[in-house]
Amino acid sequence: EAEVAQSPRYKITEKSQAVAFWCDPISGHATLYWYRQILGQGPELLVQFQDESVVDDSQLPKDRFSAERLKGVDSTLKIQPAELGDSAMYLCASKSQQETQYFGPGTRLLVL
Amino acid sequence: GENVEQHPSTLSVQEGDSAVIKCTYSDSASNYFPWYKQELGKRPQLIIDIRSNVGEKKDQRIAVTLNKTAKHFSLHITETQPEDSAVYFCAASWAYKYIFGTGTRLKVLA
């Protein structure tokens, strides 16, 4: 069964450093989401892509976060500079035209 | 803004008993309601979903009910087992957008 892939699985960085996360959605899934999940809470949407276009980035802190999906397939989420409060799980998800959304394993970020 | 409230935040049940988790959504445009199970350190996994044109759906020990008028939907797990212990998230979706609840930590006591 096809799955959403993410890397790295874990990342430890110091504040003010730059970090980048990668996501490869299920083949053929046009919609891709990046979520942030703080421990004990539900996923919160950061950015949503439809193919290579951003559909919703209203909750993305654009002063430090950026996301791209240049060819409409895999995607990268970047944080520069990282802050202590960015420590969280970053989840990528994808979906086809049907409404079922599938999550990747996530990248757990710890900012020291 | 749009939000989804989920209750309770924690739930402990004896093995074999039933568990019920409830969610309330705010946007009447929501038309798809999935439930996810997330075990510690793992990805959320879809366990059941329901669309707005259906009032109830069942899959073995899991069922979901939807009351569109009241904007409520609930997850029912019967004959709970220790492996049901996890965090459960509800979500309300419309036009490809998902709003998640805050999660319920379910503990099934052997």
XYZ file of N, CA and C in Angstrom:
666
model
N 0.848 -1.200 0.000
C 0.000 0.000 0.000
C 0.875 1.237 0.000
N 0.587 2.188 -0.888
C 1.375 3.401 -0.993
C 1.203 4.259 0.251
N 2.283 4.927 0.652
C 2.246 5.775 1.841
C 2.920 7.103 1.545
N 2.582 8.090 2.359
C 3.256 9.382 2.300
C 4.603 9.239 3.004
N 5.649 9.722 2.360
C 6.989 9.633 2.933
C 7.443 11.006 3.417
N 8.150 11.016 4.543
C 8.712 12.259 5.066
C 10.131 12.009 5.559
N 10.948 13.056 5.438
C 12.293 12.970 6.014
C 12.759 14.368 6.392
N 13.627 14.486 7.409
C 14.016 13.389 8.289
C 12.891 13.041 9.261
N 13.026 11.973 9.995
C 12.035 11.640 10.998
C 12.225 12.450 12.265
N 13.473 12.772 12.554
C 13.792 13.556 13.744
C 14.832 14.612 13.368
N 14.686 15.788 13.996
C 15.640 16.852 13.740
C 15.841 17.649 15.021
N 17.093 17.778 15.423
C 17.443 18.625 16.560
C 18.273 19.767 16.024
N 17.898 20.981 16.369
C 18.630 22.136 15.886
C 18.696 23.198 16.973
N 19.554 24.127 16.795
C 19.638 25.249 17.726
C 18.814 26.409 17.175
N 18.307 27.212 18.091
C 17.524 28.374 17.649
C 18.394 29.261 16.765
N 17.745 29.890 15.835
C 18.306 30.770 14.816
C 18.875 30.009 13.613
N 18.931 28.678 13.712
C 19.385 27.890 12.568
C 18.228 27.658 11.594
N 18.597 27.228 10.393
C 17.600 26.905 9.378
C 17.368 25.391 9.342
N 16.118 24.996 9.143
C 15.788 23.574 9.001
C 14.868 23.400 7.802
N 14.913 22.212 7.235
C 14.059 21.915 6.087
C 13.526 20.509 6.213
N 12.254 20.354 5.849
C 11.595 19.059 5.898
C 11.108 18.727 4.496
N 11.116 17.432 4.190
C 10.719 16.986 2.849
C 9.553 16.027 2.935
N 8.671 16.104 1.961
C 7.504 15.233 1.898
C 7.293 14.734 0.475
N 7.049 13.441 0.348
C 6.705 12.850 -0.937
C 5.312 12.235 -0.801
N 4.307 12.816 -1.428
C 2.941 12.327 -1.248
C 2.721 11.014 -1.993
N 1.569 10.432 -1.780
C 1.168 9.246 -2.520
C 1.043 9.625 -3.999
N 1.556 8.773 -4.850
C 1.570 9.051 -6.281
C 0.159 9.364 -6.799
N 0.058 10.477 -7.507
C -1.224 10.852 -8.086
C -2.070 11.759 -7.223
N -1.644 11.973 -5.975
C -2.407 12.851 -5.087
C -2.061 14.309 -5.380
N -3.061 15.051 -5.813
C -2.829 16.424 -6.208
C -2.790 17.388 -5.015
N -3.466 17.013 -3.938
C -3.552 17.908 -2.788
C -2.559 17.485 -1.716
N -1.791 18.432 -1.240
C -0.776 18.162 -0.224
C -0.913 19.189 0.888
N -0.792 18.697 2.122
C -0.944 19.544 3.310
C 0.304 19.435 4.182
N 0.661 20.541 4.798
C 1.632 20.538 5.893
C 0.890 20.982 7.158
N 1.046 20.177 8.216
C 0.444 20.481 9.510
C 1.533 20.561 10.570
N 1.239 21.308 11.608
C 2.064 21.304 12.817
C 1.213 20.733 13.944
N 1.803 19.798 14.668
C 1.085 19.187 15.787
C 1.912 19.333 17.049
N 1.404 20.110 17.963
C 2.030 20.254 19.267
C 1.536 19.121 20.148
N 2.414 18.615 21.003
C 2.080 17.458 21.838
C 0.779 17.687 22.592
N -0.130 16.743 22.438
C -1.392 16.820 23.156
C -2.479 17.583 22.428
N -2.164 18.040 21.221
C -3.150 18.801 20.457
C -3.365 18.180 19.083
N -4.406 18.633 18.406
C -4.677 18.161 17.060
C -3.803 18.868 16.032
N -3.693 18.287 14.848
C -2.905 18.928 13.782
C -3.503 20.282 13.393
N -2.633 21.250 13.172
C -3.043 22.583 12.718
C -2.443 22.841 11.341
N -3.287 23.229 10.407
C -2.833 23.434 9.034
C -1.862 24.599 8.938
N -0.748 24.354 8.257
C 0.193 25.430 7.939
C 0.000 25.895 6.498
N -0.037 24.928 5.574
C -0.155 25.285 4.164
C -0.768 24.115 3.411
N -1.547 24.459 2.382
C -2.203 23.470 1.535
C -1.877 23.782 0.089
N -1.467 22.749 -0.650
C -1.172 22.873 -2.074
C -2.194 22.090 -2.892
N -2.543 22.628 -4.028
C -3.257 21.902 -5.055
C -2.322 21.903 -6.250
N -1.790 20.713 -6.584
C -0.692 20.620 -7.543
C 0.450 21.531 -7.054
N 0.912 22.445 -7.880
C 2.039 23.283 -7.444
C 1.590 24.604 -6.832
N 0.303 24.832 -6.764
C -0.222 26.118 -6.293
C -0.611 26.065 -4.827
N -0.316 27.157 -4.117
C -0.745 27.287 -2.724
C -2.228 27.648 -2.687
N -3.001 26.829 -1.973
C -4.443 27.076 -1.845
C -4.742 27.859 -0.572
N -4.009 27.519 0.498
C -4.250 28.157 1.784
C -2.946 28.191 2.567
N -2.450 29.355 2.840
C -1.284 29.506 3.725
C -1.561 30.578 4.767
N -2.822 30.733 5.110
C -3.218 31.795 6.037
C -2.635 31.613 7.436
N -2.339 30.371 7.808
C -1.791 30.109 9.148
C -0.281 29.900 9.135
N 0.349 30.112 8.019
C 1.802 29.937 7.907
C 2.516 31.223 8.347
N 3.386 31.132 9.353
C 4.145 32.335 9.790
C 5.168 32.712 8.725
N 4.773 33.555 7.824
C 5.558 33.774 6.612
C 6.858 34.523 6.849
N 7.011 35.085 8.041
C 8.279 35.763 8.305
C 9.418 34.759 8.473
N 9.068 33.512 8.831
C 10.127 32.522 9.048
C 9.886 31.199 8.342
N 8.665 30.926 7.944
C 8.317 29.666 7.302
C 8.099 29.884 5.800
N 8.528 28.894 5.030
C 8.228 28.899 3.599
C 7.985 27.476 3.146
N 7.192 27.330 2.114
C 6.890 26.001 1.584
C 6.816 26.086 0.076
N 7.254 25.025 -0.558
C 7.165 24.983 -2.011
C 6.871 23.576 -2.496
N 6.289 23.531 -3.674
C 5.969 22.253 -4.331
C 6.129 22.515 -5.827
N 7.362 22.685 -6.233
C 7.678 23.255 -7.538
C 7.093 22.479 -8.702
N 7.153 21.167 -8.663
C 6.676 20.368 -9.790
C 5.353 19.687 -9.483
N 4.743 20.097 -8.393
C 3.449 19.531 -8.053
C 3.509 18.107 -7.538
N 4.703 17.684 -7.113
C 4.820 16.326 -6.583
C 5.295 16.429 -5.137
N 6.630 16.355 -4.918
C 7.122 16.440 -3.552
C 7.188 17.899 -3.099
N 7.340 18.057 -1.801
C 7.268 19.398 -1.218
C 8.315 19.560 -0.125
N 8.721 20.803 0.082
C 9.672 21.141 1.136
C 9.102 22.246 2.007
N 9.233 22.087 3.305
C 8.851 23.103 4.278
C 10.129 23.574 4.975
N 10.344 24.873 5.004
C 11.558 25.421 5.591
C 11.225 26.390 6.720
N 12.076 26.371 7.731
C 11.972 27.336 8.831
C 13.325 28.026 8.967
N 13.302 29.350 8.893
C 14.540 30.107 9.037
C 14.230 31.504 9.555
N 14.676 31.876 10.732
C 15.395 31.054 11.699
C 14.437 30.298 12.613
N 14.870 29.150 13.087
C 14.049 28.372 14.010
C 14.016 29.033 15.381
N 12.869 28.928 16.029
C 12.682 29.450 17.380
C 12.282 28.303 18.314
N 12.469 28.522 19.609
C 12.161 27.471 20.585
C 10.729 26.981 20.439
N 9.821 27.911 20.176
C 8.409 27.571 20.067
C 8.050 26.767 18.834
N 9.003 26.549 17.953
C 8.744 25.748 16.753
C 8.860 24.252 17.023
N 9.311 23.888 18.207
C 9.428 22.468 18.538
C 8.049 21.820 18.471
N 7.920 20.817 17.634
C 6.625 20.178 17.387
C 6.833 19.024 16.414
N 5.725 18.336 16.108
C 5.719 17.342 15.042
C 5.189 18.029 13.793
N 5.886 17.870 12.689
C 5.435 18.436 11.420
C 4.966 17.273 10.534
N 3.674 17.310 10.256
C 3.046 16.229 9.505
C 2.717 16.685 8.092
N 2.987 15.813 7.153
C 2.575 16.028 5.772
C 1.439 15.050 5.472
N 0.486 15.480 4.676
C -0.618 14.618 4.291
C -0.964 14.871 2.833
N -1.545 13.867 2.200
C -1.968 14.064 0.821
C -3.320 13.399 0.596
N -4.006 13.834 -0.438
C -5.283 13.239 -0.795
C -5.502 13.330 -2.287
N -6.303 12.410 -2.779
C -6.703 12.417 -4.186
C -7.997 13.213 -4.296
N -8.725 13.022 -5.376
C -9.989 13.725 -5.525
C -11.011 13.248 -4.507
N -10.851 12.023 -4.042
C -11.691 11.571 -2.944
C -11.234 12.282 -1.684
N -12.069 12.261 -0.662
C -11.789 13.119 0.477
C -10.882 12.514 1.517
N -10.487 11.262 1.385
C -9.652 10.645 2.392
C -8.250 11.228 2.349
N -7.807 11.685 3.517
C -6.494 12.291 3.652
C -5.577 11.294 4.353
N -4.371 11.107 3.823
C -3.426 10.162 4.398
C -2.197 10.916 4.906
N -1.785 10.566 6.113
C -0.659 11.252 6.743
C 0.651 10.498 6.566
N 1.737 11.265 6.527
C 3.066 10.699 6.608
C 3.448 10.458 8.060
N 4.635 9.892 8.298
C 5.059 9.567 9.664
C 5.458 10.780 10.478
N 5.663 11.920 9.826
C 5.989 13.142 10.539
C 7.480 13.347 10.756
N 7.831 14.600 10.972
C 9.184 14.971 11.393
C 9.073 15.631 12.759
N 9.739 15.034 13.734
C 9.712 15.619 15.082
C 10.878 16.574 15.211
N 10.564 17.840 15.423
C 11.581 18.893 15.521
C 11.755 19.324 16.962
N 13.008 19.391 17.383
C 13.344 19.919 18.701
C 14.326 21.072 18.506
N 13.926 22.242 18.974
C 14.772 23.424 18.865
C 15.347 23.739 20.237
N 16.667 23.767 20.320
C 17.345 23.999 21.601
C 17.840 25.436 21.720
N -13.892 32.086 13.852
C -13.498 31.208 12.759
C -14.027 29.817 12.959
N -13.727 28.966 11.993
C -14.209 27.595 12.090
C -13.455 26.856 13.196
N -14.161 26.005 13.919
C -13.492 25.192 14.915
C -14.257 23.908 15.142
N -13.562 22.943 15.736
C -14.146 21.658 16.098
C -13.816 21.409 17.569
N -14.844 21.234 18.354
C -14.662 20.921 19.771
C -14.803 19.415 19.972
N -13.920 18.862 20.779
C -13.908 17.420 21.009
C -13.885 17.149 22.502
N -14.716 16.174 22.916
C -14.818 15.798 24.327
C -15.040 14.300 24.470
N -14.520 13.669 25.536
C -13.663 14.285 26.542
C -12.216 14.351 26.059
N -11.358 14.984 26.818
C -9.948 15.027 26.443
C -9.243 13.730 26.835
N -9.701 13.098 27.905
C -9.187 11.789 28.282
C -10.364 10.898 28.653
N -10.203 9.614 28.408
C -11.275 8.657 28.662
C -10.643 7.319 29.033
N -11.016 6.812 30.185
C -10.538 5.506 30.623
C -11.724 4.560 30.733
N -11.597 3.396 30.135
C -12.659 2.398 30.185
C -12.055 1.045 30.496
N -12.875 0.176 31.050
C -12.448 -1.188 31.287
C -12.533 -1.974 29.982
N -11.614 -2.895 29.809
C -11.632 -3.746 28.622
C -13.002 -4.400 28.480
N -13.537 -4.327 27.260
C -14.845 -4.913 27.002
C -15.980 -3.910 27.063
N -15.744 -2.785 27.722
C -16.771 -1.744 27.782
C -16.755 -0.926 26.490
N -17.745 -0.039 26.367
C -17.824 0.839 25.197
C -17.227 2.201 25.504
N -16.779 2.864 24.445
C -16.229 4.219 24.562
C -16.929 5.113 23.549
N -17.241 6.327 23.972
C -17.894 7.287 23.094
C -17.141 8.609 23.146
N -16.806 9.134 21.983
C -16.120 10.420 21.864
C -17.002 11.315 21.006
N -17.165 12.560 21.456
C -18.101 13.460 20.785
C -17.394 14.699 20.235
N -17.854 15.135 19.071
C -17.321 16.353 18.443
C -18.447 17.251 17.984
N -18.193 18.529 18.041
C -19.133 19.538 17.562
C -18.390 20.466 16.611
N -18.997 20.740 15.458
C -18.350 21.621 14.495
C -19.161 22.890 14.320
N -18.504 23.905 13.797
C -19.161 25.209 13.726
C -19.629 25.569 12.316
N -18.946 25.081 11.287
C -19.271 25.508 9.928
C -20.264 24.554 9.274
N -21.431 25.064 8.969
C -22.487 24.233 8.385
C -22.125 23.745 6.987
N -21.080 24.301 6.389
C -20.641 23.833 5.072
C -19.877 22.512 5.157
N -19.483 22.103 6.337
C -18.756 20.845 6.501
C -19.589 19.687 5.981
N -18.955 18.829 5.180
C -19.713 17.725 4.590
C -19.005 16.381 4.665
N -17.858 16.360 5.343
C -17.109 15.113 5.461
C -16.445 15.095 6.832
N -16.576 13.944 7.529
C -16.151 13.884 8.928
C -15.342 12.614 9.169
N -14.034 12.701 9.093
C -13.194 11.525 9.351
C -12.763 11.443 10.816
N -12.430 10.239 11.224
C -11.856 10.001 12.556
C -10.495 9.343 12.374
N -9.515 9.841 13.132
C -8.167 9.309 13.055
C -7.736 8.761 14.414
N -6.943 7.704 14.356
C -6.338 7.118 15.557
C -4.838 7.348 15.468
N -4.260 7.868 16.543
C -2.824 8.124 16.551
C -2.192 7.469 17.763
N -1.387 6.468 17.505
C -0.630 5.829 18.569
C 0.643 6.627 18.819
N 1.203 6.468 19.998
C 2.339 7.269 20.422
C 3.485 7.191 19.415
N 3.892 8.348 18.915
C 5.017 8.430 17.997
C 4.715 8.007 16.574
N 3.446 7.748 16.284
C 3.086 7.286 14.938
C 2.177 8.291 14.232
N 1.973 8.049 12.964
C 1.140 8.946 12.170
C -0.339 8.732 12.486
N -1.171 9.757 12.322
C -2.621 9.549 12.426
C -3.095 8.612 11.319
N -3.920 7.662 11.693
C -4.461 6.689 10.738
C -5.968 6.830 10.690
N -6.508 6.913 9.487
C -7.956 6.981 9.320
C -8.588 5.671 9.764
N -9.594 5.746 10.633
C -10.266 4.534 11.090
C -11.699 4.441 10.581
N -12.339 5.545 10.373
C -13.699 5.559 9.845
C -14.039 6.985 9.446
N -14.947 7.122 8.502
C -15.374 8.457 8.086
C -16.848 8.419 7.715
N -17.450 9.588 7.669
C -18.862 9.676 7.314
C -19.093 10.952 6.528
N -19.976 10.857 5.550
C -20.323 12.028 4.753
C -21.668 12.570 5.186
N -21.925 13.802 4.819
C -23.071 14.509 5.390
C -24.414 13.957 4.939
N -24.416 13.118 3.923
C -25.684 12.563 3.452
C -26.030 11.243 4.145
N -25.208 10.897 5.153
C -25.403 9.639 5.881
C -25.496 9.953 7.368
N -26.378 9.277 8.085
C -26.539 9.544 9.507
C -25.705 8.639 10.404
N -25.363 7.457 9.883
C -24.625 6.505 10.701
C -23.836 5.568 9.797
N -22.669 5.171 10.275
C -21.839 4.220 9.542
C -21.149 3.323 10.550
N -21.055 2.039 10.225
C -20.476 1.083 11.158
C -19.445 0.217 10.449
N -18.362 -0.081 11.163
C -17.329 -0.968 10.645
C -16.839 -1.813 11.809
N -17.368 -3.010 11.898
C -17.040 -3.956 12.962
C -17.326 -3.329 14.327
N -16.321 -3.074 15.141
C -16.568 -2.547 16.493
C -16.642 -1.024 16.545
N -16.478 -0.396 15.417
C -16.445 1.067 15.368
C -17.654 1.590 14.607
N -18.258 2.642 15.131
C -19.379 3.273 14.453
C -19.275 4.784 14.620
N -19.810 5.494 13.661
C -19.863 6.950 13.748
C -21.285 7.394 13.448
N -21.757 8.364 14.208
C -23.077 8.945 13.988
C -22.935 10.432 13.720
N -23.833 10.960 12.927
C -23.804 12.367 12.561
C -25.186 12.968 12.726
N -25.246 14.092 13.423
C -26.475 14.873 13.548
C -26.195 16.237 12.932
N -26.590 16.413 11.680
C -26.285 17.657 10.974
C -27.002 18.861 11.570
N -28.201 18.634 12.046
C -28.970 19.749 12.606
C -28.253 20.339 13.817
N -27.779 19.441 14.672
C -27.088 19.878 15.883
C -25.599 20.099 15.655
N -25.092 19.740 14.490
C -23.667 19.834 14.167
C -22.831 19.016 15.131
N -23.311 17.819 15.424
C -22.609 16.897 16.299
C -22.278 15.632 15.536
N -21.133 15.034 15.843
C -20.850 13.697 15.371
C -20.044 12.967 16.439
N -20.228 11.666 16.498
C -19.661 10.885 17.589
C -19.028 9.606 17.078
N -18.002 9.167 17.803
C -17.332 7.895 17.543
C -17.706 6.930 18.654
N -18.122 5.732 18.281
C -18.499 4.709 19.248
C -17.606 3.497 19.025
N -16.944 3.061 20.083
C -16.132 1.841 20.017
C -16.728 0.857 21.013
N -17.132 -0.290 20.529
C -17.696 -1.318 21.409
C -16.650 -2.398 21.683
N -16.891 -3.122 22.772
C -16.004 -4.246 23.154
C -14.531 -3.812 23.087
N -14.216 -2.745 23.785
C -12.866 -2.173 23.696
C -11.797 -3.183 24.105
N -10.641 -3.032 23.453
C -9.492 -3.910 23.691
C -8.282 -3.047 24.016
N -7.272 -3.601 24.688
C -6.086 -2.799 25.039
C -5.461 -2.105 23.828
N -5.508 -2.730 22.671
C -4.904 -2.127 21.473
C -5.705 -0.941 20.946
N -6.868 -0.687 21.519
C -7.623 0.519 21.155
C -7.059 1.757 21.859
N -6.185 1.556 22.824
C -5.587 2.681 23.548
C -4.771 3.530 22.584
N -5.106 4.808 22.502
C -4.457 5.732 21.564
C -5.099 7.101 21.743
N -4.661 8.053 20.929
C -5.332 9.351 20.859
C -6.198 9.363 19.603
N -7.433 9.771 19.748
C -8.380 9.813 18.633
C -8.699 11.271 18.298
N -8.650 11.581 17.006
C -8.967 12.931 16.536
C -10.159 12.877 15.594
N -11.080 13.798 15.788
C -12.125 13.989 14.805
C -11.730 15.160 13.909
N -12.382 15.263 12.773
C -12.143 16.393 11.886
C -13.415 16.686 11.109
N -13.578 17.949 10.750
C -14.665 18.374 9.877
C -14.048 18.980 8.630
N -14.578 18.612 7.488
C -13.948 19.012 6.229
C -14.962 19.570 5.246
N -14.517 20.538 4.486
C -15.283 21.064 3.349
C -14.289 21.662 2.365
N -14.556 21.495 1.118
C -13.707 22.056 0.061
C -12.223 21.779 0.312
N -11.897 20.547 0.633
C -10.522 20.087 0.836
C -9.871 20.619 2.107
N -10.594 21.408 2.874
C -10.022 21.943 4.107
C -10.461 21.095 5.287
N -9.543 20.810 6.188
C -9.822 19.996 7.363
C -9.567 20.830 8.615
N -10.495 20.746 9.560
C -10.284 21.312 10.883
C -10.349 20.150 11.873
N -9.300 20.014 12.674
C -9.212 18.890 13.588
C -9.639 19.279 14.991
N -10.192 18.317 15.702
C -10.454 18.471 17.117
C -9.153 18.365 17.903
N -9.234 18.583 19.191
C -8.047 18.623 20.040
C -7.609 17.244 20.515
N -8.389 16.224 20.220
C -7.961 14.868 20.537
C -8.531 14.332 21.843
N -8.710 13.026 21.885
C -9.139 12.305 23.086
C -8.169 11.179 23.338
N -7.581 11.186 24.526
C -6.675 10.096 24.874
C -7.491 8.976 25.514
N -7.612 7.866 24.823
C -8.376 6.715 25.306
C -7.440 5.687 25.927
N -7.760 5.298 27.140
C -7.012 4.236 27.819
C -7.966 3.095 28.102
N -7.626 1.928 27.612
C -8.421 0.737 27.865
C -7.684 -0.081 28.913
N -8.312 -0.238 30.048
C -7.690 -0.895 31.193
C -7.984 -2.386 31.168
N -6.939 -3.192 31.226
C -7.107 -4.656 31.188
C -7.609 -5.195 32.517
